[in-house]
CSV table of C-alpha atoms in Angstrom, one decimal:
chain,number,residue,atom,x,y,z
A,1,MET,CA,92.1,127.6,123.5
A,2,SER,CA,90.3,125.2,121.2
A,3,GLU,CA,91.2,121.6,121.6
A,4,THR,CA,90.1,119.2,118.9
A,5,PRO,CA,89.3,115.8,120.3
A,6,VAL,CA,91.4,112.9,119.1
A,7,LYS,CA,89.5,110.6,117.0
A,8,GLN,CA,89.8,107.1,118.4
A,9,GLN,CA,90.1,104.3,115.9
A,10,ASN,CA,90.3,100.6,116.6
A,11,THR,CA,93.3,98.7,115.6
A,12,ALA,CA,93.1,96.0,113.0
A,13,ALA,CA,93.9,93.4,115.6
A,14,PHE,CA,91.0,94.6,117.8
A,15,TYR,CA,88.6,94.6,114.9
A,16,GLY,CA,89.8,91.1,113.8
A,17,GLN,CA,89.4,89.8,117.4
A,18,ALA,CA,85.9,91.2,117.6
A,19,VAL,CA,84.8,89.7,114.3
A,20,ALA,CA,86.4,86.3,115.1
A,21,SER,CA,84.7,86.3,118.6
A,22,PHE,CA,81.4,86.9,117.0
A,23,VAL,CA,81.8,84.2,114.3
A,24,VAL,CA,83.0,81.7,116.9
A,25,ALA,CA,80.1,82.4,119.2
A,26,LEU,CA,77.5,82.3,116.4
A,27,ALA,CA,79.0,79.0,115.1
A,28,ALA,CA,79.0,77.5,118.6
A,29,VAL,CA,75.4,78.3,119.1
A,30,GLY,CA,74.5,77.1,115.6
A,31,LEU,CA,76.3,73.8,116.2
A,32,GLY,CA,74.7,73.4,119.6
A,33,ILE,CA,71.3,73.9,118.0
A,34,LEU,CA,72.0,71.4,115.3
A,35,ARG,CA,73.3,68.7,117.7
A,36,LEU,CA,70.5,69.3,120.2
A,37,ASP,CA,68.4,66.2,120.8
A,38,ALA,CA,65.1,67.8,120.0
A,39,SER,CA,62.6,67.9,117.2
A,40,SER,CA,63.2,70.0,114.1
A,41,TRP,CA,60.5,72.5,115.2
A,42,VAL,CA,62.4,73.2,118.5
A,43,ARG,CA,65.7,73.5,116.7
A,44,GLY,CA,64.1,75.8,114.1
A,45,PHE,CA,62.5,78.0,116.8
A,46,LEU,CA,65.9,78.3,118.6
A,47,ALA,CA,67.6,79.1,115.3
A,48,ILE,CA,65.1,81.9,114.6
A,49,ALA,CA,65.5,83.2,118.1
A,50,VAL,CA,69.3,83.4,117.8
A,51,LEU,CA,69.0,85.3,114.5
A,52,TYR,CA,66.5,87.7,116.1
A,53,LEU,CA,68.7,88.2,119.1
A,54,THR,CA,71.7,88.8,116.8
A,55,THR,CA,69.9,91.4,114.7
A,56,SER,CA,68.5,93.1,117.8
A,57,ALA,CA,72.0,93.3,119.2
A,58,PHE,CA,73.3,95.0,116.1
A,59,THR,CA,70.4,97.4,116.1
A,60,LEU,CA,71.0,98.3,119.7
A,61,ALA,CA,74.7,98.9,119.1
A,62,LYS,CA,73.9,101.2,116.2
A,63,VAL,CA,71.3,103.2,118.2
A,64,VAL,CA,73.7,103.6,121.1
A,65,ARG,CA,76.5,104.7,118.8
A,66,ASP,CA,74.2,107.2,116.9
A,67,ARG,CA,73.1,108.7,120.2
A,68,GLN,CA,76.7,109.1,121.4
A,69,GLU,CA,77.7,110.7,118.1
A,70,ALA,CA,74.8,113.1,118.2
A,71,GLY,CA,75.8,114.2,121.7
A,72,GLN,CA,79.3,114.9,120.5
A,73,ILE,CA,78.0,117.0,117.6
A,74,VAL,CA,75.9,119.1,119.9
A,75,SER,CA,78.8,119.6,122.3
A,76,ARG,CA,81.0,120.7,119.4
A,77,VAL,CA,78.4,123.1,118.1
A,78,ASP,CA,78.0,124.6,121.6
A,79,GLN,CA,81.8,124.8,122.0
A,80,ALA,CA,82.1,126.6,118.7
A,81,ARG,CA,79.3,129.1,119.7
A,82,LEU,CA,81.1,129.8,123.0
A,83,GLU,CA,84.4,130.3,121.2
A,84,LYS,CA,82.8,132.7,118.7
A,85,LEU,CA,81.3,134.8,121.6
A,86,LEU,CA,84.6,134.9,123.4
A,87,ALA,CA,86.4,135.9,120.2
A,88,GLU,CA,83.9,138.7,119.5
A,89,HIS,CA,83.9,140.0,123.1
A,90,ASP,CA,86.0,143.1,123.6
A,91,PRO,CA,86.2,144.0,127.3
A,92,PHE,CA,87.8,147.4,126.5
A,93,HIS,CA,85.0,148.5,124.1
A,94,LYS,CA,82.9,151.3,125.7
A,95,LEU,CA,79.2,150.7,125.7
């Protein structure tokens, strides 16, 4: 009656592709900022903006993941309580 959910894990290839994609994108933006025909103040501002955007994206991903994991834990606790109640219930026991 109890089904344990299958824990999904990413493959090494998927992880490597995600990391490589991130590195390529960050390097491309960095190179674009360096080669930009603008003053150093403008390039510095853009570099700080890219760093801020990157850290914000990591924070958002962590918050979304934490919220999803918290929901799964609550669901598992509720499921365990229901299974306990059903296991303790005896329909033939006289009141």
